[in-house]
Short mmCIF file of C-alpha atoms in Angstrom, two decimals:
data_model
loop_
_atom_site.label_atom_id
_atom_site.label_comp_id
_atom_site.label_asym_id
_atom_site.label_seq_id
_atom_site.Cartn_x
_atom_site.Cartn_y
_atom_site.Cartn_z
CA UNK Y 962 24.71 0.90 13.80
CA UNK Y 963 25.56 3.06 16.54
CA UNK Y 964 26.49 7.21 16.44
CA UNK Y 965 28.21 8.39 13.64
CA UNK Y 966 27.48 4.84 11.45
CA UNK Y 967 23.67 5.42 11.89
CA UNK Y 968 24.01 9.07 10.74
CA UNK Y 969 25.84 8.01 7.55
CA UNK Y 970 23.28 5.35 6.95
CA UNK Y 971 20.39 7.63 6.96
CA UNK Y 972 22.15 9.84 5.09
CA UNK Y 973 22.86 7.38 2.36
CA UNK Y 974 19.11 6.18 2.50
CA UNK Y 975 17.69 9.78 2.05
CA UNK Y 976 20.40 10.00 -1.00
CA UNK Y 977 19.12 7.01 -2.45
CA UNK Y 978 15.57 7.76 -1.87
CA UNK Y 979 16.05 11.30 -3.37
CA UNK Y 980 17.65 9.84 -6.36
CA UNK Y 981 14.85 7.20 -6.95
CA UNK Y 982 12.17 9.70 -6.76
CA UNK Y 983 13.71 11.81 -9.30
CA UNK Y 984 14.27 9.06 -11.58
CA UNK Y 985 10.48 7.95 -11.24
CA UNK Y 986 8.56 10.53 -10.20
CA UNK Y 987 7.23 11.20 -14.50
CA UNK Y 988 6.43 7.63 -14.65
CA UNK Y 989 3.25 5.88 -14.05
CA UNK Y 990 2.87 3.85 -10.49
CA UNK Y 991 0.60 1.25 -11.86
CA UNK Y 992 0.54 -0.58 -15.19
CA UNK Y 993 -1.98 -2.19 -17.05
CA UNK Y 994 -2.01 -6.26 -16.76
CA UNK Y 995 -0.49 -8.79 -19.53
CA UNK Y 996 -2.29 -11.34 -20.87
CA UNK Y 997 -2.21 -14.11 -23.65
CA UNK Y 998 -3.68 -13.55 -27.17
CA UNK Y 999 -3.18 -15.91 -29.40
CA UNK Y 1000 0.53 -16.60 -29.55
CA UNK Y 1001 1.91 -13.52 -27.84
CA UNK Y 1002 0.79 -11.08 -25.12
CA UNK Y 1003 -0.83 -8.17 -24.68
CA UNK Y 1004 -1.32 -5.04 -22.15
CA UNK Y 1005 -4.47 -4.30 -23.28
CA UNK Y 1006 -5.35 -3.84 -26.71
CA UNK Y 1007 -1.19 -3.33 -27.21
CA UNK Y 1008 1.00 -6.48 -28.43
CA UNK Y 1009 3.84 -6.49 -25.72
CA UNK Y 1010 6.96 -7.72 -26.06
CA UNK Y 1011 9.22 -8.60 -23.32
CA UNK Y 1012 12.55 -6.62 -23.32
CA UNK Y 1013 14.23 -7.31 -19.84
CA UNK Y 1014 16.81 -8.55 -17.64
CA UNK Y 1015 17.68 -11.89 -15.31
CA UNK Y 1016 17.95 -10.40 -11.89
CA UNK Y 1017 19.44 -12.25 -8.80
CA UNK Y 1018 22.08 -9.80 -7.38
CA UNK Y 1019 24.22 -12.50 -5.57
CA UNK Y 1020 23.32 -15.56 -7.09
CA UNK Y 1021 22.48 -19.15 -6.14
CA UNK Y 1022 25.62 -18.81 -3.73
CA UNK Y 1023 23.90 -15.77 -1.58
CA UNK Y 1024 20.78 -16.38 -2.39
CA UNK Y 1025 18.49 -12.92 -1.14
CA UNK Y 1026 15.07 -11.67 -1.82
CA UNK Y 1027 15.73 -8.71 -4.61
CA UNK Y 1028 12.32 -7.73 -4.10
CA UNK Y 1029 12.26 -7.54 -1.16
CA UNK Y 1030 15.32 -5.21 -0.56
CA UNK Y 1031 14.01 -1.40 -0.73
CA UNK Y 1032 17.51 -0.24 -0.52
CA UNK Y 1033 18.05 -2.82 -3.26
CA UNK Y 1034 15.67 -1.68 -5.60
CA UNK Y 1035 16.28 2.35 -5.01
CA UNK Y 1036 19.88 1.35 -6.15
CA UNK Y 1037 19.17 -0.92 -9.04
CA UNK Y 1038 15.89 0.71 -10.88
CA UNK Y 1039 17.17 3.99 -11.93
CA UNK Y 1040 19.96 1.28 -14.07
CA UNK Y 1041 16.67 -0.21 -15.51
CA UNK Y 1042 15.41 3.41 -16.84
CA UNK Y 1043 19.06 3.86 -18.24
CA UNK Y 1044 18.34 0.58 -19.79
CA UNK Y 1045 15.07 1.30 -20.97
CA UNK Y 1046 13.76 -2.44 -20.10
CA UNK Y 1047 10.21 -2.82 -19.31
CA UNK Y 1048 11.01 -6.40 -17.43
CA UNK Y 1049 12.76 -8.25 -14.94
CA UNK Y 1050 12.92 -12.02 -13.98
CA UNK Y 1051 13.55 -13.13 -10.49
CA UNK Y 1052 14.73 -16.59 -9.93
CA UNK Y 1053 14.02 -17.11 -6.12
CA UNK Y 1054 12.22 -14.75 -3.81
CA UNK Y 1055 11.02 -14.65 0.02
CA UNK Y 1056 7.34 -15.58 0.45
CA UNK Y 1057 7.11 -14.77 4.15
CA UNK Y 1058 7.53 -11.20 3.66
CA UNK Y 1059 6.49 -7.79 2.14
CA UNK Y 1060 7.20 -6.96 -1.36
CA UNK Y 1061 4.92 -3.29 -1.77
CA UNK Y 1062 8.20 -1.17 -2.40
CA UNK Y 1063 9.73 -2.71 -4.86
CA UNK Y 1064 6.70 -3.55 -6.54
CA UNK Y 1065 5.32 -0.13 -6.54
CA UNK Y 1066 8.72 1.24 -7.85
CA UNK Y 1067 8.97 -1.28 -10.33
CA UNK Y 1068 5.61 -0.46 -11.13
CA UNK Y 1069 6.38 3.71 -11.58
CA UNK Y 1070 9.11 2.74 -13.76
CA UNK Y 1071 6.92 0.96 -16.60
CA UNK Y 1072 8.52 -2.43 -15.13
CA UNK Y 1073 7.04 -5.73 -14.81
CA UNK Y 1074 8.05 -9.03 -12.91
CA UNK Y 1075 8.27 -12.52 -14.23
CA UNK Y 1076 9.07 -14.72 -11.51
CA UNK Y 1077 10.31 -18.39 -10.88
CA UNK Y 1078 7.84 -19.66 -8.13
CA UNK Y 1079 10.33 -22.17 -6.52
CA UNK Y 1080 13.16 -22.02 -4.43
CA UNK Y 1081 16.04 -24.20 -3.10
CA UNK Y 1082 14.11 -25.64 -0.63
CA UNK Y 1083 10.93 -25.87 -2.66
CA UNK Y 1084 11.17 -27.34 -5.78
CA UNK Y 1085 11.25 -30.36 -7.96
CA UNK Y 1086 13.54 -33.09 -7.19
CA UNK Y 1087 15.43 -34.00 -10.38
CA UNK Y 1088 16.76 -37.04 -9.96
CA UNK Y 1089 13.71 -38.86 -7.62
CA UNK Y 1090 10.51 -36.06 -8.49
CA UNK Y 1091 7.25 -37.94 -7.38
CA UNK Y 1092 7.60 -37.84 -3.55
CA UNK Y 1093 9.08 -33.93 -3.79
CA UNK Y 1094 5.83 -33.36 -5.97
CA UNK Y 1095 3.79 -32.73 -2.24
CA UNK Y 1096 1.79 -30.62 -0.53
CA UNK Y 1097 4.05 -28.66 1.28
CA UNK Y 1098 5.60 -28.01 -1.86
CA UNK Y 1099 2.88 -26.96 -3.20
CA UNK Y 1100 1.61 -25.13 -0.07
CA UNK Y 1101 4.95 -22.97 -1.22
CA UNK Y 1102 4.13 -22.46 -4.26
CA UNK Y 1103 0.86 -21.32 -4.03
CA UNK Y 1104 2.06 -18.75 -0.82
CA UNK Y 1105 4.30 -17.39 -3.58
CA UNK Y 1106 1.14 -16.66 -6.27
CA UNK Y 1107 -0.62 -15.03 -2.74
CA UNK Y 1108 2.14 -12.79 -1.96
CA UNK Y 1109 2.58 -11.14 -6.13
CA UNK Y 1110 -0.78 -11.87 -7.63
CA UNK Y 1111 -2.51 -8.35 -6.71
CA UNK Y 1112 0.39 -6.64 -8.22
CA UNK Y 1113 -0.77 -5.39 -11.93
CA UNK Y 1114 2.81 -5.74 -12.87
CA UNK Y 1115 3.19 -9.31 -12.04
CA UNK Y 1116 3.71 -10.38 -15.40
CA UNK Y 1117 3.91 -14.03 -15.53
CA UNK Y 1118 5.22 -16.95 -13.17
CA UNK Y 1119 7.35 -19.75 -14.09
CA UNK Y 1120 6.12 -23.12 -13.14
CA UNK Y 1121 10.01 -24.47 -13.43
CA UNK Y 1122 13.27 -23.59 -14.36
CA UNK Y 1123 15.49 -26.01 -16.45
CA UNK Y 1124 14.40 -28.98 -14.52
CA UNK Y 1125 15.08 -31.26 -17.58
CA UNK Y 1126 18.23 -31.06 -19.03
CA UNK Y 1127 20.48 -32.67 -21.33
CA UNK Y 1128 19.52 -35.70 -20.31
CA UNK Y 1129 17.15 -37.91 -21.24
CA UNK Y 1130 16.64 -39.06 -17.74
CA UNK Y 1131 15.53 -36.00 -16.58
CA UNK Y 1132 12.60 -36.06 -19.38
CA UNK Y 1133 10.91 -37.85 -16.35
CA UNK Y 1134 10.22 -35.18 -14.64
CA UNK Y 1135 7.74 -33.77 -16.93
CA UNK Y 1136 4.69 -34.38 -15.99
CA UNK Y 1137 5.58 -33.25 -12.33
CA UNK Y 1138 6.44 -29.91 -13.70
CA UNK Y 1139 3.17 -29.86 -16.03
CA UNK Y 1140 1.14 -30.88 -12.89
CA UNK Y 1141 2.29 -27.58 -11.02
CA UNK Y 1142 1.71 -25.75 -14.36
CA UNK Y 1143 -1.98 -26.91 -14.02
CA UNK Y 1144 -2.13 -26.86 -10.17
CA UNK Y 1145 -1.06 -23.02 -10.26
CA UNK Y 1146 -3.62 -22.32 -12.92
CA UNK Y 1147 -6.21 -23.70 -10.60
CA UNK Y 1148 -5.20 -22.31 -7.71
CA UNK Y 1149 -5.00 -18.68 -9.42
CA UNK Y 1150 -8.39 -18.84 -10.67
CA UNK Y 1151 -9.99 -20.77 -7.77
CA UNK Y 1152 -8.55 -17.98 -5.42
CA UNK Y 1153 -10.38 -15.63 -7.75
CA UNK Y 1154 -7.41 -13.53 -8.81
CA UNK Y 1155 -6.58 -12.63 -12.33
CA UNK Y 1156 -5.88 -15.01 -14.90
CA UNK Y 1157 -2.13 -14.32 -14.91
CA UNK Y 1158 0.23 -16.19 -17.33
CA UNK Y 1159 1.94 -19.34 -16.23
CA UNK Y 1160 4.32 -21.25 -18.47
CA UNK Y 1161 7.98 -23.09 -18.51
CA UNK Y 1162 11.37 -22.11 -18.83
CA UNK Y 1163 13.84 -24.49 -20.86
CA UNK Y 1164 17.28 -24.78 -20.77
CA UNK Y 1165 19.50 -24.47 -23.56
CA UNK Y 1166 19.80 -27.50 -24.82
CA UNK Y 1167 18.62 -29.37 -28.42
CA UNK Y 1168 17.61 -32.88 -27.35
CA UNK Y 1169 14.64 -32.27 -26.03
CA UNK Y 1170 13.68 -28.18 -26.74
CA UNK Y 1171 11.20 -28.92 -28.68
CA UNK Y 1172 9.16 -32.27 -27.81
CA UNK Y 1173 9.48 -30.07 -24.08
CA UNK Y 1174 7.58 -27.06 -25.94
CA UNK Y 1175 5.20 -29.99 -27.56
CA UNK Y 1176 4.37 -31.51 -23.92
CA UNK Y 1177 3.60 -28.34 -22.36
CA UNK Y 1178 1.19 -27.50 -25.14
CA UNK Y 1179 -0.77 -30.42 -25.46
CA UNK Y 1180 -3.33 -32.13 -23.73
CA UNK Y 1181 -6.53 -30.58 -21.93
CA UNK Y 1182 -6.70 -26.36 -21.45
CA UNK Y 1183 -6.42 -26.98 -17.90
CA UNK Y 1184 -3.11 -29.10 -18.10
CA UNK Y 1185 -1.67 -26.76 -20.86
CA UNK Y 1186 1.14 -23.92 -20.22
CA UNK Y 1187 -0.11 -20.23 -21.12
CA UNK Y 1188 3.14 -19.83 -22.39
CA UNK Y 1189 6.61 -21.19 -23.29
CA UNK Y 1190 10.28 -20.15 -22.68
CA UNK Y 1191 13.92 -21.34 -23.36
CA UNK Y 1192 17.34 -20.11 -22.65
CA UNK Y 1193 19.21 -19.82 -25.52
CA UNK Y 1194 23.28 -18.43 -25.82
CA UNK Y 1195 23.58 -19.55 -29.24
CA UNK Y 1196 24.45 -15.93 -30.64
CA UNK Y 1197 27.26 -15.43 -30.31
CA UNK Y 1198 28.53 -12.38 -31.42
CA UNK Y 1199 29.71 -11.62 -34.21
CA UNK Y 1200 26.85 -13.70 -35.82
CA UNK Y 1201 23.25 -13.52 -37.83
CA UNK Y 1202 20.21 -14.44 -37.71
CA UNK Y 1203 21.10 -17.43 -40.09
CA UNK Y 1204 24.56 -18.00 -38.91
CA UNK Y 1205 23.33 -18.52 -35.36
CA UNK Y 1206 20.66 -20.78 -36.11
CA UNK Y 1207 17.67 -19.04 -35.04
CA UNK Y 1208 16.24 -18.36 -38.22
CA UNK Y 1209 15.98 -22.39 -37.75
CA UNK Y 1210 14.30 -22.19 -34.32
CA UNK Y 1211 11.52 -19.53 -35.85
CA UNK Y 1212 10.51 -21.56 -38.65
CA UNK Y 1213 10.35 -24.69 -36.09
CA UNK Y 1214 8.22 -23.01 -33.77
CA UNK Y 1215 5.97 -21.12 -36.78
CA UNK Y 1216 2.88 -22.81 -35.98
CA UNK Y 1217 3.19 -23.01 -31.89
CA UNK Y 1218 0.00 -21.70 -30.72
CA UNK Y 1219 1.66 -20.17 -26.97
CA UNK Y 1220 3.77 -17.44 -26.52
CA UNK Y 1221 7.18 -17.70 -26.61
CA UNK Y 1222 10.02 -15.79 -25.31
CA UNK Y 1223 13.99 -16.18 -24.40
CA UNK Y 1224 14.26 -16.38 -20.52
CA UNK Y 1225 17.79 -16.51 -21.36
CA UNK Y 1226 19.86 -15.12 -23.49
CA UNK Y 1227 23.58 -12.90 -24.39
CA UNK Y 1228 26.60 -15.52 -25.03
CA UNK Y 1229 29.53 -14.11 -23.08
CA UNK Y 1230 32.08 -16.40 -25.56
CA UNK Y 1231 33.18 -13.46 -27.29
CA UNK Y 1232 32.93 -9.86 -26.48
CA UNK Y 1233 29.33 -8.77 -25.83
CA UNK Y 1234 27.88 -6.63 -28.52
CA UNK Y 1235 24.17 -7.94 -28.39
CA UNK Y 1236 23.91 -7.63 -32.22
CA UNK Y 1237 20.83 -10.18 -31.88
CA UNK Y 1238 18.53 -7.52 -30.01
CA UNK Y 1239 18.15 -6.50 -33.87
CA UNK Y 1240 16.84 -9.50 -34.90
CA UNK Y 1241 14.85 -10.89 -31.66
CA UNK Y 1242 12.72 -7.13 -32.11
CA UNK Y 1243 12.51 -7.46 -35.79
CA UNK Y 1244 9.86 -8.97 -38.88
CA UNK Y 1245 11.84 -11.97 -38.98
CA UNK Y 1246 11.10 -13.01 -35.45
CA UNK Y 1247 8.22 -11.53 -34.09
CA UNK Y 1248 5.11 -13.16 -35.24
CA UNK Y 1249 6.74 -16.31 -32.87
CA UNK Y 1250 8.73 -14.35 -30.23
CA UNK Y 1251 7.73 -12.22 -27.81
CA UNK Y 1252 11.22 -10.86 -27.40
CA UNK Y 1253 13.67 -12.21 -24.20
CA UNK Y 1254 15.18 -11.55 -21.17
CA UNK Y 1255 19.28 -10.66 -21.22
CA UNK Y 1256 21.41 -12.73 -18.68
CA UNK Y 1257 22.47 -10.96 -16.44
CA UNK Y 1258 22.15 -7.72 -14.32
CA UNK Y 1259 24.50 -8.10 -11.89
CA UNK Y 1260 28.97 -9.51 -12.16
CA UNK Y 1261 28.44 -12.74 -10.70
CA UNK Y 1262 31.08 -15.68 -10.76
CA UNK Y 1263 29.73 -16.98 -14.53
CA UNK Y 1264 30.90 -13.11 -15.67
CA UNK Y 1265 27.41 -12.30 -17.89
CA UNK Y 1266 27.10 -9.17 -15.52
CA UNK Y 1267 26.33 -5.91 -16.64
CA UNK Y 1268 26.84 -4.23 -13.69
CA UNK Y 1269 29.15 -4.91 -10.41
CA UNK Y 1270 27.80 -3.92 -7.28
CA UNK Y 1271 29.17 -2.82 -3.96
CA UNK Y 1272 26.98 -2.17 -1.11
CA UNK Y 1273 24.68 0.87 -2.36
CA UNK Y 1274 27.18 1.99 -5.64
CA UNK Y 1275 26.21 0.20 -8.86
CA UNK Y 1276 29.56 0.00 -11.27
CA UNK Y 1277 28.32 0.27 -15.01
CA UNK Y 1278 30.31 -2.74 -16.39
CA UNK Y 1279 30.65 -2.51 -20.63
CA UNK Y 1280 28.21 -4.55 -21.63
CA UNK Y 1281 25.89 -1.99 -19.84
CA UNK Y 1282 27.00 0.44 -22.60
CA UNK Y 1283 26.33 -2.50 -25.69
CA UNK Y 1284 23.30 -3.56 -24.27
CA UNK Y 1285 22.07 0.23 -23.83
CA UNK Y 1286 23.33 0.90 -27.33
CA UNK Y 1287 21.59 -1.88 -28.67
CA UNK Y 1288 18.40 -0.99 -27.10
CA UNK Y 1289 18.77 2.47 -28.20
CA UNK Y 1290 18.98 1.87 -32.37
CA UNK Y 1291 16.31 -1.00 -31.97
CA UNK Y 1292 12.72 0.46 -31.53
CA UNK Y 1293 9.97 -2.02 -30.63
CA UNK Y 1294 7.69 -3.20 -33.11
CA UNK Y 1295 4.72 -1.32 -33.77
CA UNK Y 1296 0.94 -2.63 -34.67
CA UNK Y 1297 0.59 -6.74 -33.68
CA UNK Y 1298 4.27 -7.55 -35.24
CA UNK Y 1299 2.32 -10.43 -37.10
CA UNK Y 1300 1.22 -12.36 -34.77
CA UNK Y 1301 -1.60 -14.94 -34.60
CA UNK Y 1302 -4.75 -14.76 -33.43
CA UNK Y 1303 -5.42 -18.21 -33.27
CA UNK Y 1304 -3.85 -21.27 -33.30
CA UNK Y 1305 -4.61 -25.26 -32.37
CA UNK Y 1306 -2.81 -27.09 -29.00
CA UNK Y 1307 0.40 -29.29 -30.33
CA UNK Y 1308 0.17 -32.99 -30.05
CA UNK Y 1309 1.88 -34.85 -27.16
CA UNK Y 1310 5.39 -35.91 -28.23
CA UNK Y 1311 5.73 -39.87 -28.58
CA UNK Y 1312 7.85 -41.92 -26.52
CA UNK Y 1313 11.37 -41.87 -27.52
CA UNK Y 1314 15.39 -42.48 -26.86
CA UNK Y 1315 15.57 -38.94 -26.06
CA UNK Y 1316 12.13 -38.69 -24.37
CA UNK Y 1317 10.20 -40.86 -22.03
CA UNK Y 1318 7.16 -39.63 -21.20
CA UNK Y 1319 5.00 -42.00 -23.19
CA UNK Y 1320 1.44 -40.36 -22.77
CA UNK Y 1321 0.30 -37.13 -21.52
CA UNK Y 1322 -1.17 -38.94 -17.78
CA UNK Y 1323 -0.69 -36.42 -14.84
CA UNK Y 1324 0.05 -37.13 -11.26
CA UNK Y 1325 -3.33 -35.76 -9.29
CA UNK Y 1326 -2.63 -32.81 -6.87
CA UNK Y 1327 -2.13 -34.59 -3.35
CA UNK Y 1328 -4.49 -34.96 -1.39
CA UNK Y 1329 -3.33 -32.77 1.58
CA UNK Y 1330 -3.31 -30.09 -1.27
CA UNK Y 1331 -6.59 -29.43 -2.34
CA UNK Y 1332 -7.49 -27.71 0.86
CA UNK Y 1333 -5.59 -24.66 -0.30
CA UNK Y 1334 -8.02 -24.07 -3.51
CA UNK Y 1335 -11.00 -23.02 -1.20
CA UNK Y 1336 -8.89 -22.01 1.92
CA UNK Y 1337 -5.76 -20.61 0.72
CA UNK Y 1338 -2.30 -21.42 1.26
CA UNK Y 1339 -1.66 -19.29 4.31
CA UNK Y 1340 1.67 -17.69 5.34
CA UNK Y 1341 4.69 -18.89 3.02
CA UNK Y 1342 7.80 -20.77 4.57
CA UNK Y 1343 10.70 -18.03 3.11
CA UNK Y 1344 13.78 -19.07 1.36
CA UNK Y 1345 14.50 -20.82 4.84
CA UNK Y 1346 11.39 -23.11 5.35
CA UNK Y 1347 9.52 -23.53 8.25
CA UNK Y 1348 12.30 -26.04 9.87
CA UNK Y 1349 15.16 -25.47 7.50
CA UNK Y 1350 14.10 -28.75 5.83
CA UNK Y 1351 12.11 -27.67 2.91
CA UNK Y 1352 9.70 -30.26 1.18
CA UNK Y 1353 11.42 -32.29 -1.19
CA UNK Y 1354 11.30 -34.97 1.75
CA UNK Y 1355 8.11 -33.87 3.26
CA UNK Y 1356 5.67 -36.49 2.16
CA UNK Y 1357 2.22 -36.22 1.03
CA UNK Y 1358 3.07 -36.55 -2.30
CA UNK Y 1359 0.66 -37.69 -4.88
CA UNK Y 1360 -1.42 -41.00 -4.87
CA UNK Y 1361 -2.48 -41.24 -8.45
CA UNK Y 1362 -3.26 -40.41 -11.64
CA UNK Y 1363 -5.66 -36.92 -12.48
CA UNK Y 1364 -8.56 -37.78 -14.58
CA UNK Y 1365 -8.38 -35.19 -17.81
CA UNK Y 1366 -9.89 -32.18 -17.47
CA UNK Y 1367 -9.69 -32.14 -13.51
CA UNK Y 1368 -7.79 -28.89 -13.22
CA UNK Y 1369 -10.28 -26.77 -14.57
CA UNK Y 1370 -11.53 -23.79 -12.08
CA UNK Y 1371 -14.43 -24.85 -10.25
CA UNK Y 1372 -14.81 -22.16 -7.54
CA UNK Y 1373 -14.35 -18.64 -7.15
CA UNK Y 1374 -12.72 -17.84 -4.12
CA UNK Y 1375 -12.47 -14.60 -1.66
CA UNK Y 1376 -9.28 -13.72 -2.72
CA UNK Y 1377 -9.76 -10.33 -5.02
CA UNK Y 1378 -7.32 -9.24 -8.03
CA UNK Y 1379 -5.67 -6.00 -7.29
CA UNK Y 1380 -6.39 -3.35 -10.73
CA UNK Y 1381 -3.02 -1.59 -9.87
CA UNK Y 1382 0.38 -2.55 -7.95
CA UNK Y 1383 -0.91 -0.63 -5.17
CA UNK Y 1384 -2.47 -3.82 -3.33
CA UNK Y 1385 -0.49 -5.60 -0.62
CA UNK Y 1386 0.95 -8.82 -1.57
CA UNK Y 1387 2.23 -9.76 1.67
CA UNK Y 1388 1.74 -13.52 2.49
CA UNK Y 1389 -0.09 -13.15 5.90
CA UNK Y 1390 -2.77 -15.15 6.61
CA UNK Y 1391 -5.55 -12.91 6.22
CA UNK Y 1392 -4.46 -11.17 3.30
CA UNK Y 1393 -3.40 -15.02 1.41
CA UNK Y 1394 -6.93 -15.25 1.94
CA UNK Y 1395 -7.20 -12.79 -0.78
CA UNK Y 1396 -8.04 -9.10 1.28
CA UNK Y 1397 -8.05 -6.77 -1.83
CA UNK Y 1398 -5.96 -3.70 0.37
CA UNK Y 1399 -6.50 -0.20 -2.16
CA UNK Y 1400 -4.28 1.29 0.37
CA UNK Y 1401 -1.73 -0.51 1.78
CA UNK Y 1402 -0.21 -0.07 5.36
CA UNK Y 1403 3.07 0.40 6.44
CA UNK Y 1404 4.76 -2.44 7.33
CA UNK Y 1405 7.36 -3.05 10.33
CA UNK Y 1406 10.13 -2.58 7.94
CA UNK Y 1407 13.78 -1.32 8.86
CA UNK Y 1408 14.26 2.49 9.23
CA UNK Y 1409 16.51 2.90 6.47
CA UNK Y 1410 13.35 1.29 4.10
CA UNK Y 1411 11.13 3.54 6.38
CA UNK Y 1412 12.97 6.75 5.34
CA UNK Y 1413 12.73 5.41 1.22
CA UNK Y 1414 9.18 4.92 1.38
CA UNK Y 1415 8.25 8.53 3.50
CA UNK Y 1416 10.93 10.48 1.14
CA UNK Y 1417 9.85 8.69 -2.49
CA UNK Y 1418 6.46 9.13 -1.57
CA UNK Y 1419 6.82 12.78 -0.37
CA UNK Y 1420 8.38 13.40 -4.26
CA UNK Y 1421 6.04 11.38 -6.30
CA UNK Y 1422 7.39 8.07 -6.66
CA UNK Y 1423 4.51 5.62 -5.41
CA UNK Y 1424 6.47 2.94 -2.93
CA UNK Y 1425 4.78 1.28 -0.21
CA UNK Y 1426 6.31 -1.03 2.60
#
């Protein structure tokens, strides 16, 4: 912008800075990291339970980085602390570039980050999976863990989103999408970062819920998820806990040894009250769930939004208000909410007319792969790809079959887990090859994102280019 434009945006960048900073500045800037016990998690010694929000402002149809937008976050987070949430889920994010800000101000608001690890371009083909199962898929992938693994409030990644569906066709695809589960696993602990949580998010659908939740438990510890989630819109207010069915889907799922959570959830049939936060935080439901993740933050086309937003305003929609009020007369649990300690791995669902997977074989990590586990992935390829192609089509796909057991961590490599979400997570070479950075440098953001980080530091929020 040029004269009197470039005065008004600084202006509206020191506002929004000044208004983060107030928001944050009594909150911590790093949080402790989440990991499995038994069937739920824990930061800690302290059961946690997940109590967040889908967050894509824009959608699949303008598909942006939210964590990667300073301005972004300065205008969305302080609608978190209204919210009270301690989580957000990001569907698709840019691993070519810098995500310190956000993280750190997530971070000083007591909020963690479960994210999808594949994009558009890089992901699992449906409808023909084997050859998009590659290594520049992969390569992707494992640029993604690089660029939010030193972050303590990475909370978990998801290994896929809804990849099978309905059909029973698509039940094909599993054992792609338990091969990453186990390829990210290794790569996280060959890469010697933290052993952060990776799992699988289902859709909504009945056909296949649970033998899905079944697969994705079974087999070796390497090839098992840490965790499993599902979408689910089947409260629909005004309902129960019985009327609903999910005092159905709790006794199913008593004796599942994983975490589970709902990725997805808040039917928009009827007007929103979100009578089920009740129930998801209550006795009935937590020694299985580890609460869920409301859909959605921001008005998109679908209308689940809780908020509109134009350029750096943020329009409190009414299910802002239910949701907040909802929140507000449901406390979370206190003590271990009955959870278990312990637990066995499920056995491998059999072959059937709604599921084809007959055994629980695993396509081996291609070969042009493996290289990454000692090396590291290098610099990711963004939401654009390196040639606008992506990988689906890339070749290098996978040759054969993994021998049990072959995912297992063998190495420890250079790359060092961050204790706070203070370390860089930028996916430049060097630092994918794991530099541990205690103090991060600026980066060559835009001014605007310059002037957030100088004025939210100079007032005590913790937010780092």
């Amino acid at each position: 912008m040029k004269g009197l434009n470039s005065i008004l945006a600084i202006s509206v960048a020191f506002n929004a800075a000044a208004t983060l900073a107030s928001v944050l500045a009594p909150r911590q800037s790093s949080l402790p990291t989440v990991s499995v016990k038994g069937n739920a998690f824990f930061a800690g010694s302290n059961r946690f339970y997940i109590r967040g929000l889908d967050y894509q402002p824009g959608g699949s149809s303008q598909l942006a980085d939210p964590i990667a937008d300073a301005a972004g976050c300065a205008r969305d987070i302080p609608e978190f602390t209204k919210l009270g949430i301690n989580a957000v889920r990001v569907y698709s994010v840019d691993n070519s570039v810098n995500h310190d800000s956000c993280m750190n101000a997530l971070a000083a608001a007591g909020i963690y980050l479960i994210l999808d690890v594949n994009s558009p371009l890089y992901s699992i083909n449906r409808q023909d999976p084997a050859p998009s199962y590659n290594a520049a898929y992969l390569q992707s992938i494992f640029a993604t863990i690089d660029s939010f693994a030193n972050y303590s409030n990475t909370l978990a990644f998801f290994s896929g989103n809804e990849v099978i569906n309905e059909t029973t066709a698509s039940t094909v695809t599993a054992p792609y999408i338990k091969a990453v589960t186990r390829d990210m696993k290794q790569y996280i602990g060959d890469r010697g970062y933290r052993q952060i949580p990776v799992g699988y998010s289902a859709a909504d659908v009945t056909t296949n819920r649970y033998e899905t939740a079944e697969y994705m438990n079974c087999g070796t510890a390497d090839q098992r998820s840490d965790f499993f989630a599902f979408n689910d819109y089947s409260w629909c207010d005004p309902s129960s806990y019985t009327q609903s069915g999910w005092d159905q889907k709790v006794a199913l799922f008593s004796n599942y040894s994983l975490p589970i959570f709902l990725s997805e959830y808040g039917c928009n049939t009827n007007t929103r009250t979100f009578e089920e936060v009740a129930s998801l935080y209550g006795s009935d439901m937590t020694p299985v769930y580890s609460g869920g993740l409301v859909y959605e933050y921001s008005q998109e086309s679908n209308d689940y939004g809780l908020v509109t937003i134009n350029g750096n305003s943020v329009s409190e929609l009414p299910d802002f208000a239910a949701l907040q009020a909802a929140y507000q007369n449901t406390s979370l649990p206190t003590g271990d909410g009955g959870y278990k300690s312990t637990g066995t791995p499920s056995n491998c669902p059999i072959q059937s007319s709604t599921w084809l997977p007959g055994n629980d074989a695993l396509p081996a990590m291609p070969a042009g792969a493996v290289t990454y586990l000692t090396n590291g992935a290098g610099p990711g390829p963004g939401l654009k790809g390196n040639d606008g192609a992506g990988s689906q089509n890339a070749g290098g796909a996978s040759s054969g079959t993994a021998t049990a057991g072959s995912g297992q961590v063998t190495a420890t490599g250079a790359a060092a887990s961050g204790g706070t979400a203070t370390g860089t997570g930028s996916a430049t070479a060097s630092k994918a090859a794991g530099a541990n950075l205690h103090v991060p440098s600026m980066s060559l953001a835009p001014f605007v994102c310059g002037v957030v980080v100088v004025l939210s530091s100079m007032l005590g929020a913790t937010l780092v280019l």
